[in-house]
């Protein structure tokens, strides 16, 4: 059964020239854990080619998902580039 919230897919593309990414990895993970605990993340994980990662946020609006994604320390510190799209599973 689908939830009332929409799903938003967020790709974080690593800036390979930025050394800061490894420095803030634990802060980035802690930031996401807060939303996992609140039930606002459906799935997350790194790309196997180490180019970045993906987060599927559960949000009431695009604006809410955008706020969560844009305030991620990895985005704020410019170690990763954010791509945010609305996504809906077609699995019932």
PDB file of N, CA and C in Angstrom:
ATOM      1  N   UNK A   1       0.840  -1.188   0.000  1.00  0.00           N
ATOM      2  CA  UNK A   1       0.000   0.000   0.000  1.00  0.00           C
ATOM      3  C   UNK A   1       0.880   1.244   0.000  1.00  0.00           C
ATOM      4  N   UNK A   2       0.582   2.187  -0.883  1.00  0.00           N
ATOM      5  CA  UNK A   2       1.367   3.416  -0.975  1.00  0.00           C
ATOM      6  C   UNK A   2       1.081   4.330   0.202  1.00  0.00           C
ATOM      7  N   UNK A   3       2.103   5.042   0.592  1.00  0.00           N
ATOM      8  CA  UNK A   3       1.919   6.009   1.665  1.00  0.00           C
ATOM      9  C   UNK A   3       1.307   7.276   1.093  1.00  0.00           C
ATOM     10  N   UNK A   4       0.882   8.134   1.969  1.00  0.00           N
ATOM     11  CA  UNK A   4       0.310   9.416   1.561  1.00  0.00           C
ATOM     12  C   UNK A   4       1.386  10.345   1.002  1.00  0.00           C
ATOM     13  N   UNK A   5       2.617  10.117   1.395  1.00  0.00           N
ATOM     14  CA  UNK A   5       3.698  11.007   0.975  1.00  0.00           C
ATOM     15  C   UNK A   5       4.185  10.627  -0.410  1.00  0.00           C
ATOM     16  N   UNK A   6       4.700  11.630  -1.131  1.00  0.00           N
ATOM     17  CA  UNK A   6       5.326  11.386  -2.416  1.00  0.00           C
ATOM     18  C   UNK A   6       6.773  10.967  -2.187  1.00  0.00           C
ATOM     19  N   UNK A   7       7.342  10.316  -3.173  1.00  0.00           N
ATOM     20  CA  UNK A   7       8.733   9.905  -3.100  1.00  0.00           C
ATOM     21  C   UNK A   7       9.557  10.796  -4.025  1.00  0.00           C
ATOM     22  N   UNK A   8      10.719  11.171  -3.567  1.00  0.00           N
ATOM     23  CA  UNK A   8      11.617  12.012  -4.336  1.00  0.00           C
ATOM     24  C   UNK A   8      12.978  11.359  -4.359  1.00  0.00           C
ATOM     25  N   UNK A   9      13.511  11.190  -5.541  1.00  0.00           N
ATOM     26  CA  UNK A   9      14.812  10.569  -5.664  1.00  0.00           C
ATOM     27  C   UNK A   9      15.875  11.667  -5.718  1.00  0.00           C
ATOM     28  N   UNK A  10      16.890  11.470  -4.946  1.00  0.00           N
ATOM     29  CA  UNK A  10      17.949  12.451  -4.840  1.00  0.00           C
ATOM     30  C   UNK A  10      19.269  11.767  -5.154  1.00  0.00           C
ATOM     31  N   UNK A  11      19.939  12.250  -6.152  1.00  0.00           N
ATOM     32  CA  UNK A  11      21.265  11.736  -6.472  1.00  0.00           C
ATOM     33  C   UNK A  11      22.298  12.746  -6.002  1.00  0.00           C
ATOM     34  N   UNK A  12      23.246  12.259  -5.247  1.00  0.00           N
ATOM     35  CA  UNK A  12      24.369  13.080  -4.831  1.00  0.00           C
ATOM     36  C   UNK A  12      25.568  12.640  -5.655  1.00  0.00           C
ATOM     37  N   UNK A  13      26.027  13.491  -6.546  1.00  0.00           N
ATOM     38  CA  UNK A  13      27.160  13.166  -7.397  1.00  0.00           C
ATOM     39  C   UNK A  13      28.417  13.769  -6.773  1.00  0.00           C
ATOM     40  N   UNK A  14      29.374  12.921  -6.484  1.00  0.00           N
ATOM     41  CA  UNK A  14      30.603  13.338  -5.811  1.00  0.00           C
ATOM     42  C   UNK A  14      31.453  14.215  -6.728  1.00  0.00           C
ATOM     43  N   UNK A  15      31.956  15.277  -6.157  1.00  0.00           N
ATOM     44  CA  UNK A  15      32.927  16.120  -6.835  1.00  0.00           C
ATOM     45  C   UNK A  15      34.294  15.503  -6.553  1.00  0.00           C
ATOM     46  N   UNK A  16      34.862  14.799  -7.514  1.00  0.00           N
ATOM     47  CA  UNK A  16      36.094  14.042  -7.290  1.00  0.00           C
ATOM     48  C   UNK A  16      37.289  14.922  -6.950  1.00  0.00           C
ATOM     49  N   UNK A  17      37.214  16.189  -7.243  1.00  0.00           N
ATOM     50  CA  UNK A  17      38.328  17.077  -6.926  1.00  0.00           C
ATOM     51  C   UNK A  17      38.233  17.635  -5.514  1.00  0.00           C
ATOM     52  N   UNK A  18      37.215  17.248  -4.786  1.00  0.00           N
ATOM     53  CA  UNK A  18      36.994  17.796  -3.451  1.00  0.00           C
ATOM     54  C   UNK A  18      37.439  16.802  -2.383  1.00  0.00           C
ATOM     55  N   UNK A  19      38.458  17.148  -1.631  1.00  0.00           N
ATOM     56  CA  UNK A  19      38.945  16.289  -0.548  1.00  0.00           C
ATOM     57  C   UNK A  19      38.008  16.316   0.648  1.00  0.00           C
ATOM     58  N   UNK A  20      37.164  17.325   0.701  1.00  0.00           N
ATOM     59  CA  UNK A  20      36.263  17.497   1.832  1.00  0.00           C
ATOM     60  C   UNK A  20      35.251  16.364   1.964  1.00  0.00           C
ATOM     61  N   UNK A  21      34.949  15.672   0.873  1.00  0.00           N
ATOM     62  CA  UNK A  21      33.927  14.626   0.895  1.00  0.00           C
ATOM     63  C   UNK A  21      34.214  13.583   1.965  1.00  0.00           C
ATOM     64  N   UNK A  22      35.422  13.087   2.016  1.00  0.00           N
ATOM     65  CA  UNK A  22      35.753  12.068   3.017  1.00  0.00           C
ATOM     66  C   UNK A  22      35.775  12.654   4.425  1.00  0.00           C
ATOM     67  N   UNK A  23      36.080  13.936   4.537  1.00  0.00           N
ATOM     68  CA  UNK A  23      36.124  14.591   5.846  1.00  0.00           C
ATOM     69  C   UNK A  23      34.740  14.743   6.468  1.00  0.00           C
ATOM     70  N   UNK A  24      33.722  14.896   5.639  1.00  0.00           N
ATOM     71  CA  UNK A  24      32.372  15.135   6.170  1.00  0.00           C
ATOM     72  C   UNK A  24      31.456  13.924   6.025  1.00  0.00           C
ATOM     73  N   UNK A  25      32.002  12.776   5.632  1.00  0.00           N
ATOM     74  CA  UNK A  25      31.171  11.590   5.407  1.00  0.00           C
ATOM     75  C   UNK A  25      30.358  11.206   6.640  1.00  0.00           C
ATOM     76  N   UNK A  26      30.964  11.210   7.817  1.00  0.00           N
ATOM     77  CA  UNK A  26      30.226  10.846   9.031  1.00  0.00           C
ATOM     78  C   UNK A  26      29.116  11.845   9.345  1.00  0.00           C
ATOM     79  N   UNK A  27      29.363  13.120   9.089  1.00  0.00           N
ATOM     80  CA  UNK A  27      28.340  14.153   9.317  1.00  0.00           C
ATOM     81  C   UNK A  27      27.186  13.959   8.331  1.00  0.00           C
ATOM     82  N   UNK A  28      27.516  13.655   7.088  1.00  0.00           N
ATOM     83  CA  UNK A  28      26.513  13.379   6.049  1.00  0.00           C
ATOM     84  C   UNK A  28      25.646  12.183   6.460  1.00  0.00           C
ATOM     85  N   UNK A  29      26.283  11.103   6.914  1.00  0.00           N
ATOM     86  CA  UNK A  29      25.539   9.906   7.338  1.00  0.00           C
ATOM     87  C   UNK A  29      24.652  10.199   8.543  1.00  0.00           C
ATOM     88  N   UNK A  30      25.145  10.967   9.501  1.00  0.00           N
ATOM     89  CA  UNK A  30      24.347  11.321  10.685  1.00  0.00           C
ATOM     90  C   UNK A  30      23.142  12.173  10.290  1.00  0.00           C
ATOM     91  N   UNK A  31      23.345  13.077   9.347  1.00  0.00           N
ATOM     92  CA  UNK A  31      22.253  13.922   8.855  1.00  0.00           C
ATOM     93  C   UNK A  31      21.150  13.043   8.263  1.00  0.00           C
ATOM     94  N   UNK A  32      21.533  12.079   7.429  1.00  0.00           N
ATOM     95  CA  UNK A  32      20.540  11.193   6.825  1.00  0.00           C
ATOM     96  C   UNK A  32      19.878  10.291   7.857  1.00  0.00           C
ATOM     97  N   UNK A  33      20.623   9.856   8.861  1.00  0.00           N
ATOM     98  CA  UNK A  33      20.072   8.978   9.891  1.00  0.00           C
ATOM     99  C   UNK A  33      18.907   9.640  10.628  1.00  0.00           C
ATOM    100  N   UNK A  34      18.999  10.938  10.819  1.00  0.00           N
ATOM    101  CA  UNK A  34      17.914  11.685  11.469  1.00  0.00           C
ATOM    102  C   UNK A  34      16.610  11.497  10.691  1.00  0.00           C
ATOM    103  N   UNK A  35      16.681  11.555   9.363  1.00  0.00           N
ATOM    104  CA  UNK A  35      15.481  11.400   8.542  1.00  0.00           C
ATOM    105  C   UNK A  35      15.042   9.945   8.455  1.00  0.00           C
ATOM    106  N   UNK A  36      15.974   9.013   8.530  1.00  0.00           N
ATOM    107  CA  UNK A  36      15.608   7.597   8.591  1.00  0.00           C
ATOM    108  C   UNK A  36      14.793   7.351   9.860  1.00  0.00           C
ATOM    109  N   UNK A  37      15.273   7.883  10.982  1.00  0.00           N
ATOM    110  CA  UNK A  37      14.581   7.725  12.261  1.00  0.00           C
ATOM    111  C   UNK A  37      13.183   8.337  12.235  1.00  0.00           C
ATOM    112  N   UNK A  38      12.986   9.387  11.436  1.00  0.00           N
ATOM    113  CA  UNK A  38      11.692  10.059  11.318  1.00  0.00           C
ATOM    114  C   UNK A  38      10.804   9.430  10.241  1.00  0.00           C
ATOM    115  N   UNK A  39      11.301   8.401   9.561  1.00  0.00           N
ATOM    116  CA  UNK A  39      10.526   7.748   8.507  1.00  0.00           C
ATOM    117  C   UNK A  39      10.467   8.536   7.218  1.00  0.00           C
ATOM    118  N   UNK A  40      11.408   9.441   7.005  1.00  0.00           N
ATOM    119  CA  UNK A  40      11.386  10.299   5.821  1.00  0.00           C
ATOM    120  C   UNK A  40      12.353   9.845   4.732  1.00  0.00           C
ATOM    121  N   UNK A  41      13.024   8.718   4.940  1.00  0.00           N
ATOM    122  CA  UNK A  41      13.876   8.152   3.893  1.00  0.00           C
ATOM    123  C   UNK A  41      13.429   6.721   3.644  1.00  0.00           C
ATOM    124  N   UNK A  42      13.139   6.425   2.381  1.00  0.00           N
ATOM    125  CA  UNK A  42      12.710   5.091   1.963  1.00  0.00           C
ATOM    126  C   UNK A  42      13.916   4.186   1.738  1.00  0.00           C
ATOM    127  N   UNK A  43      14.959   4.727   1.112  1.00  0.00           N
ATOM    128  CA  UNK A  43      16.171   3.956   0.817  1.00  0.00           C
ATOM    129  C   UNK A  43      17.325   4.925   0.602  1.00  0.00           C
ATOM    130  N   UNK A  44      18.540   4.412   0.804  1.00  0.00           N
ATOM    131  CA  UNK A  44      19.736   5.205   0.537  1.00  0.00           C
ATOM    132  C   UNK A  44      20.917   4.283   0.355  1.00  0.00           C
ATOM    133  N   UNK A  45      21.944   4.777  -0.300  1.00  0.00           N
ATOM    134  CA  UNK A  45      23.154   3.988  -0.451  1.00  0.00           C
ATOM    135  C   UNK A  45      24.078   4.561  -1.507  1.00  0.00           C
ATOM    136  N   UNK A  46      25.323   4.115  -1.468  1.00  0.00           N
ATOM    137  CA  UNK A  46      26.310   4.619  -2.431  1.00  0.00           C
ATOM    138  C   UNK A  46      26.197   3.895  -3.771  1.00  0.00           C
ATOM    139  N   UNK A  47      26.654   4.559  -4.833  1.00  0.00           N
ATOM    140  CA  UNK A  47      26.799   3.903  -6.121  1.00  0.00           C
ATOM    141  C   UNK A  47      28.035   3.010  -6.035  1.00  0.00           C
ATOM    142  N   UNK A  48      27.984   1.855  -6.654  1.00  0.00           N
ATOM    143  CA  UNK A  48      29.104   0.919  -6.554  1.00  0.00           C
ATOM    144  C   UNK A  48      30.343   1.402  -7.298  1.00  0.00           C
ATOM    145  N   UNK A  49      30.189   2.391  -8.188  1.00  0.00           N
ATOM    146  CA  UNK A  49      31.364   2.932  -8.876  1.00  0.00           C
ATOM    147  C   UNK A  49      31.993   4.097  -8.106  1.00  0.00           C
ATOM    148  N   UNK A  50      31.493   4.354  -6.892  1.00  0.00           N
ATOM    149  CA  UNK A  50      32.022   5.392  -5.997  1.00  0.00           C
ATOM    150  C   UNK A  50      31.865   6.816  -6.549  1.00  0.00           C
ATOM    151  N   UNK A  51      30.891   7.010  -7.433  1.00  0.00           N
ATOM    152  CA  UNK A  51      30.676   8.336  -8.014  1.00  0.00           C
ATOM    153  C   UNK A  51      29.712   9.191  -7.202  1.00  0.00           C
ATOM    154  N   UNK A  52      29.146   8.642  -6.140  1.00  0.00           N
ATOM    155  CA  UNK A  52      28.181   9.380  -5.331  1.00  0.00           C
ATOM    156  C   UNK A  52      27.205   8.412  -4.701  1.00  0.00           C
ATOM    157  N   UNK A  53      25.975   8.861  -4.505  1.00  0.00           N
ATOM    158  CA  UNK A  53      24.983   8.010  -3.879  1.00  0.00           C
ATOM    159  C   UNK A  53      23.576   8.460  -4.190  1.00  0.00           C
ATOM    160  N   UNK A  54      22.621   7.693  -3.702  1.00  0.00           N
ATOM    161  CA  UNK A  54      21.220   7.944  -3.968  1.00  0.00           C
ATOM    162  C   UNK A  54      20.435   7.900  -2.660  1.00  0.00           C
ATOM    163  N   UNK A  55      19.491   8.796  -2.532  1.00  0.00           N
ATOM    164  CA  UNK A  55      18.575   8.802  -1.390  1.00  0.00           C
ATOM    165  C   UNK A  55      17.169   8.930  -1.945  1.00  0.00           C
ATOM    166  N   UNK A  56      16.244   8.125  -1.448  1.00  0.00           N
ATOM    167  CA  UNK A  56      14.832   8.298  -1.803  1.00  0.00           C
ATOM    168  C   UNK A  56      14.140   8.845  -0.567  1.00  0.00           C
ATOM    169  N   UNK A  57      13.802  10.129  -0.639  1.00  0.00           N
ATOM    170  CA  UNK A  57      13.101  10.804   0.447  1.00  0.00           C
ATOM    171  C   UNK A  57      11.604  10.571   0.330  1.00  0.00           C
ATOM    172  N   UNK A  58      10.913  10.497   1.454  1.00  0.00           N
ATOM    173  CA  UNK A  58       9.455  10.485   1.500  1.00  0.00           C
ATOM    174  C   UNK A  58       9.048  11.848   2.047  1.00  0.00           C
ATOM    175  N   UNK A  59       8.360  12.618   1.224  1.00  0.00           N
ATOM    176  CA  UNK A  59       8.039  13.998   1.602  1.00  0.00           C
ATOM    177  C   UNK A  59       6.629  14.353   1.150  1.00  0.00           C
ATOM    178  N   UNK A  60       6.078  15.385   1.768  1.00  0.00           N
ATOM    179  CA  UNK A  60       4.739  15.852   1.414  1.00  0.00           C
ATOM    180  C   UNK A  60       4.748  16.728   0.171  1.00  0.00           C
ATOM    181  N   UNK A  61       5.920  17.248  -0.204  1.00  0.00           N
ATOM    182  CA  UNK A  61       6.010  18.139  -1.354  1.00  0.00           C
ATOM    183  C   UNK A  61       7.443  18.149  -1.879  1.00  0.00           C
ATOM    184  N   UNK A  62       7.578  18.651  -3.098  1.00  0.00           N
ATOM    185  CA  UNK A  62       8.905  18.819  -3.688  1.00  0.00           C
ATOM    186  C   UNK A  62       9.736  19.761  -2.824  1.00  0.00           C
ATOM    187  N   UNK A  63       9.094  20.811  -2.334  1.00  0.00           N
ATOM    188  CA  UNK A  63       9.798  21.805  -1.519  1.00  0.00           C
ATOM    189  C   UNK A  63      10.363  21.189  -0.240  1.00  0.00           C
ATOM    190  N   UNK A  64       9.601  20.294   0.397  1.00  0.00           N
ATOM    191  CA  UNK A  64      10.084  19.636   1.612  1.00  0.00           C
ATOM    192  C   UNK A  64      11.289  18.748   1.299  1.00  0.00           C
ATOM    193  N   UNK A  65      11.190  17.969   0.223  1.00  0.00           N
ATOM    194  CA  UNK A  65      12.312  17.112  -0.175  1.00  0.00           C
ATOM    195  C   UNK A  65      13.523  17.954  -0.540  1.00  0.00           C
ATOM    196  N   UNK A  66      13.302  19.040  -1.234  1.00  0.00           N
ATOM    197  CA  UNK A  66      14.397  19.933  -1.634  1.00  0.00           C
ATOM    198  C   UNK A  66      15.095  20.511  -0.416  1.00  0.00           C
ATOM    199  N   UNK A  67      14.323  20.916   0.579  1.00  0.00           N
ATOM    200  CA  UNK A  67      14.913  21.467   1.803  1.00  0.00           C
ATOM    201  C   UNK A  67      15.781  20.423   2.520  1.00  0.00           C
ATOM    202  N   UNK A  68      15.283  19.189   2.613  1.00  0.00           N
ATOM    203  CA  UNK A  68      16.070  18.136   3.258  1.00  0.00           C
ATOM    204  C   UNK A  68      17.363  17.885   2.488  1.00  0.00           C
ATOM    205  N   UNK A  69      17.256  17.780   1.167  1.00  0.00           N
ATOM    206  CA  UNK A  69      18.424  17.465   0.339  1.00  0.00           C
ATOM    207  C   UNK A  69      19.431  18.623   0.315  1.00  0.00           C
ATOM    208  N   UNK A  70      18.928  19.839   0.172  1.00  0.00           N
ATOM    209  CA  UNK A  70      19.842  20.988   0.075  1.00  0.00           C
ATOM    210  C   UNK A  70      20.567  21.289   1.378  1.00  0.00           C
ATOM    211  N   UNK A  71      20.012  20.846   2.493  1.00  0.00           N
ATOM    212  CA  UNK A  71      20.657  21.094   3.786  1.00  0.00           C
ATOM    213  C   UNK A  71      21.581  19.965   4.224  1.00  0.00           C
ATOM    214  N   UNK A  72      21.762  18.987   3.371  1.00  0.00           N
ATOM    215  CA  UNK A  72      22.717  17.921   3.645  1.00  0.00           C
ATOM    216  C   UNK A  72      24.119  18.550   3.690  1.00  0.00           C
ATOM    217  N   UNK A  73      24.918  18.217   4.694  1.00  0.00           N
ATOM    218  CA  UNK A  73      26.271  18.783   4.784  1.00  0.00           C
ATOM    219  C   UNK A  73      27.113  18.559   3.522  1.00  0.00           C
ATOM    220  N   UNK A  74      26.908  17.455   2.829  1.00  0.00           N
ATOM    221  CA  UNK A  74      27.667  17.201   1.603  1.00  0.00           C
ATOM    222  C   UNK A  74      27.336  18.217   0.514  1.00  0.00           C
ATOM    223  N   UNK A  75      26.098  18.687   0.498  1.00  0.00           N
ATOM    224  CA  UNK A  75      25.696  19.709  -0.477  1.00  0.00           C
ATOM    225  C   UNK A  75      26.155  21.083   0.000  1.00  0.00           C
ATOM    226  N   UNK A  76      25.936  21.365   1.285  1.00  0.00           N
ATOM    227  CA  UNK A  76      26.336  22.670   1.826  1.00  0.00           C
ATOM    228  C   UNK A  76      27.834  22.913   1.705  1.00  0.00           C
ATOM    229  N   UNK A  77      28.623  21.851   1.866  1.00  0.00           N
ATOM    230  CA  UNK A  77      30.081  21.970   1.768  1.00  0.00           C
ATOM    231  C   UNK A  77      30.579  21.826   0.326  1.00  0.00           C
ATOM    232  N   UNK A  78      29.634  21.645  -0.604  1.00  0.00           N
ATOM    233  CA  UNK A  78      29.924  21.541  -2.029  1.00  0.00           C
ATOM    234  C   UNK A  78      30.853  20.371  -2.379  1.00  0.00           C
ATOM    235  N   UNK A  79      30.787  19.309  -1.588  1.00  0.00           N
ATOM    236  CA  UNK A  79      31.550  18.117  -1.932  1.00  0.00           C
ATOM    237  C   UNK A  79      30.746  17.197  -2.846  1.00  0.00           C
ATOM    238  N   UNK A  80      29.438  17.443  -2.938  1.00  0.00           N
ATOM    239  CA  UNK A  80      28.581  16.676  -3.834  1.00  0.00           C
ATOM    240  C   UNK A  80      27.586  17.609  -4.511  1.00  0.00           C
ATOM    241  N   UNK A  81      27.241  17.263  -5.728  1.00  0.00           N
ATOM    242  CA  UNK A  81      26.257  18.006  -6.505  1.00  0.00           C
ATOM    243  C   UNK A  81      24.918  17.304  -6.364  1.00  0.00           C
ATOM    244  N   UNK A  82      23.882  18.063  -6.185  1.00  0.00           N
ATOM    245  CA  UNK A  82      22.544  17.541  -5.943  1.00  0.00           C
ATOM    246  C   UNK A  82      21.719  17.506  -7.222  1.00  0.00           C
ATOM    247  N   UNK A  83      21.071  16.381  -7.462  1.00  0.00           N
ATOM    248  CA  UNK A  83      20.061  16.249  -8.516  1.00  0.00           C
ATOM    249  C   UNK A  83      18.821  15.704  -7.826  1.00  0.00           C
ATOM    250  N   UNK A  84      17.703  16.413  -7.915  1.00  0.00           N
ATOM    251  CA  UNK A  84      16.477  16.016  -7.224  1.00  0.00           C
ATOM    252  C   UNK A  84      15.343  15.869  -8.232  1.00  0.00           C
ATOM    253  N   UNK A  85      14.688  14.713  -8.221  1.00  0.00           N
ATOM    254  CA  UNK A  85      13.576  14.428  -9.118  1.00  0.00           C
ATOM    255  C   UNK A  85      12.452  13.765  -8.334  1.00  0.00           C
ATOM    256  N   UNK A  86      11.209  14.031  -8.732  1.00  0.00           N
ATOM    257  CA  UNK A  86      10.091  13.309  -8.139  1.00  0.00           C
ATOM    258  C   UNK A  86      10.059  11.906  -8.734  1.00  0.00           C
ATOM    259  N   UNK A  87       9.749  10.918  -7.886  1.00  0.00           N
ATOM    260  CA  UNK A  87       9.762   9.519  -8.313  1.00  0.00           C
ATOM    261  C   UNK A  87       8.586   8.810  -7.675  1.00  0.00           C
ATOM    262  N   UNK A  88       7.976   7.912  -8.424  1.00  0.00           N
ATOM    263  CA  UNK A  88       6.897   7.084  -7.880  1.00  0.00           C
ATOM    264  C   UNK A  88       7.144   5.635  -8.277  1.00  0.00           C
ATOM    265  N   UNK A  89       7.061   4.764  -7.320  1.00  0.00           N
ATOM    266  CA  UNK A  89       7.190   3.333  -7.595  1.00  0.00           C
ATOM    267  C   UNK A  89       5.906   2.860  -8.266  1.00  0.00           C
ATOM    268  N   UNK A  90       6.063   1.965  -9.222  1.00  0.00           N
ATOM    269  CA  UNK A  90       4.866   1.380  -9.836  1.00  0.00           C
ATOM    270  C   UNK A  90       4.615  -0.029  -9.328  1.00  0.00           C
ATOM    271  N   UNK A  91       5.269  -0.374  -8.221  1.00  0.00           N
ATOM    272  CA  UNK A  91       5.016  -1.644  -7.556  1.00  0.00           C
ATOM    273  C   UNK A  91       3.915  -1.407  -6.532  1.00  0.00           C
ATOM    274  N   UNK A  92       2.855  -2.147  -6.644  1.00  0.00           N
ATOM    275  CA  UNK A  92       1.725  -1.970  -5.725  1.00  0.00           C
ATOM    276  C   UNK A  92       1.899  -2.848  -4.514  1.00  0.00           C
TER     277      UNK A  92
END
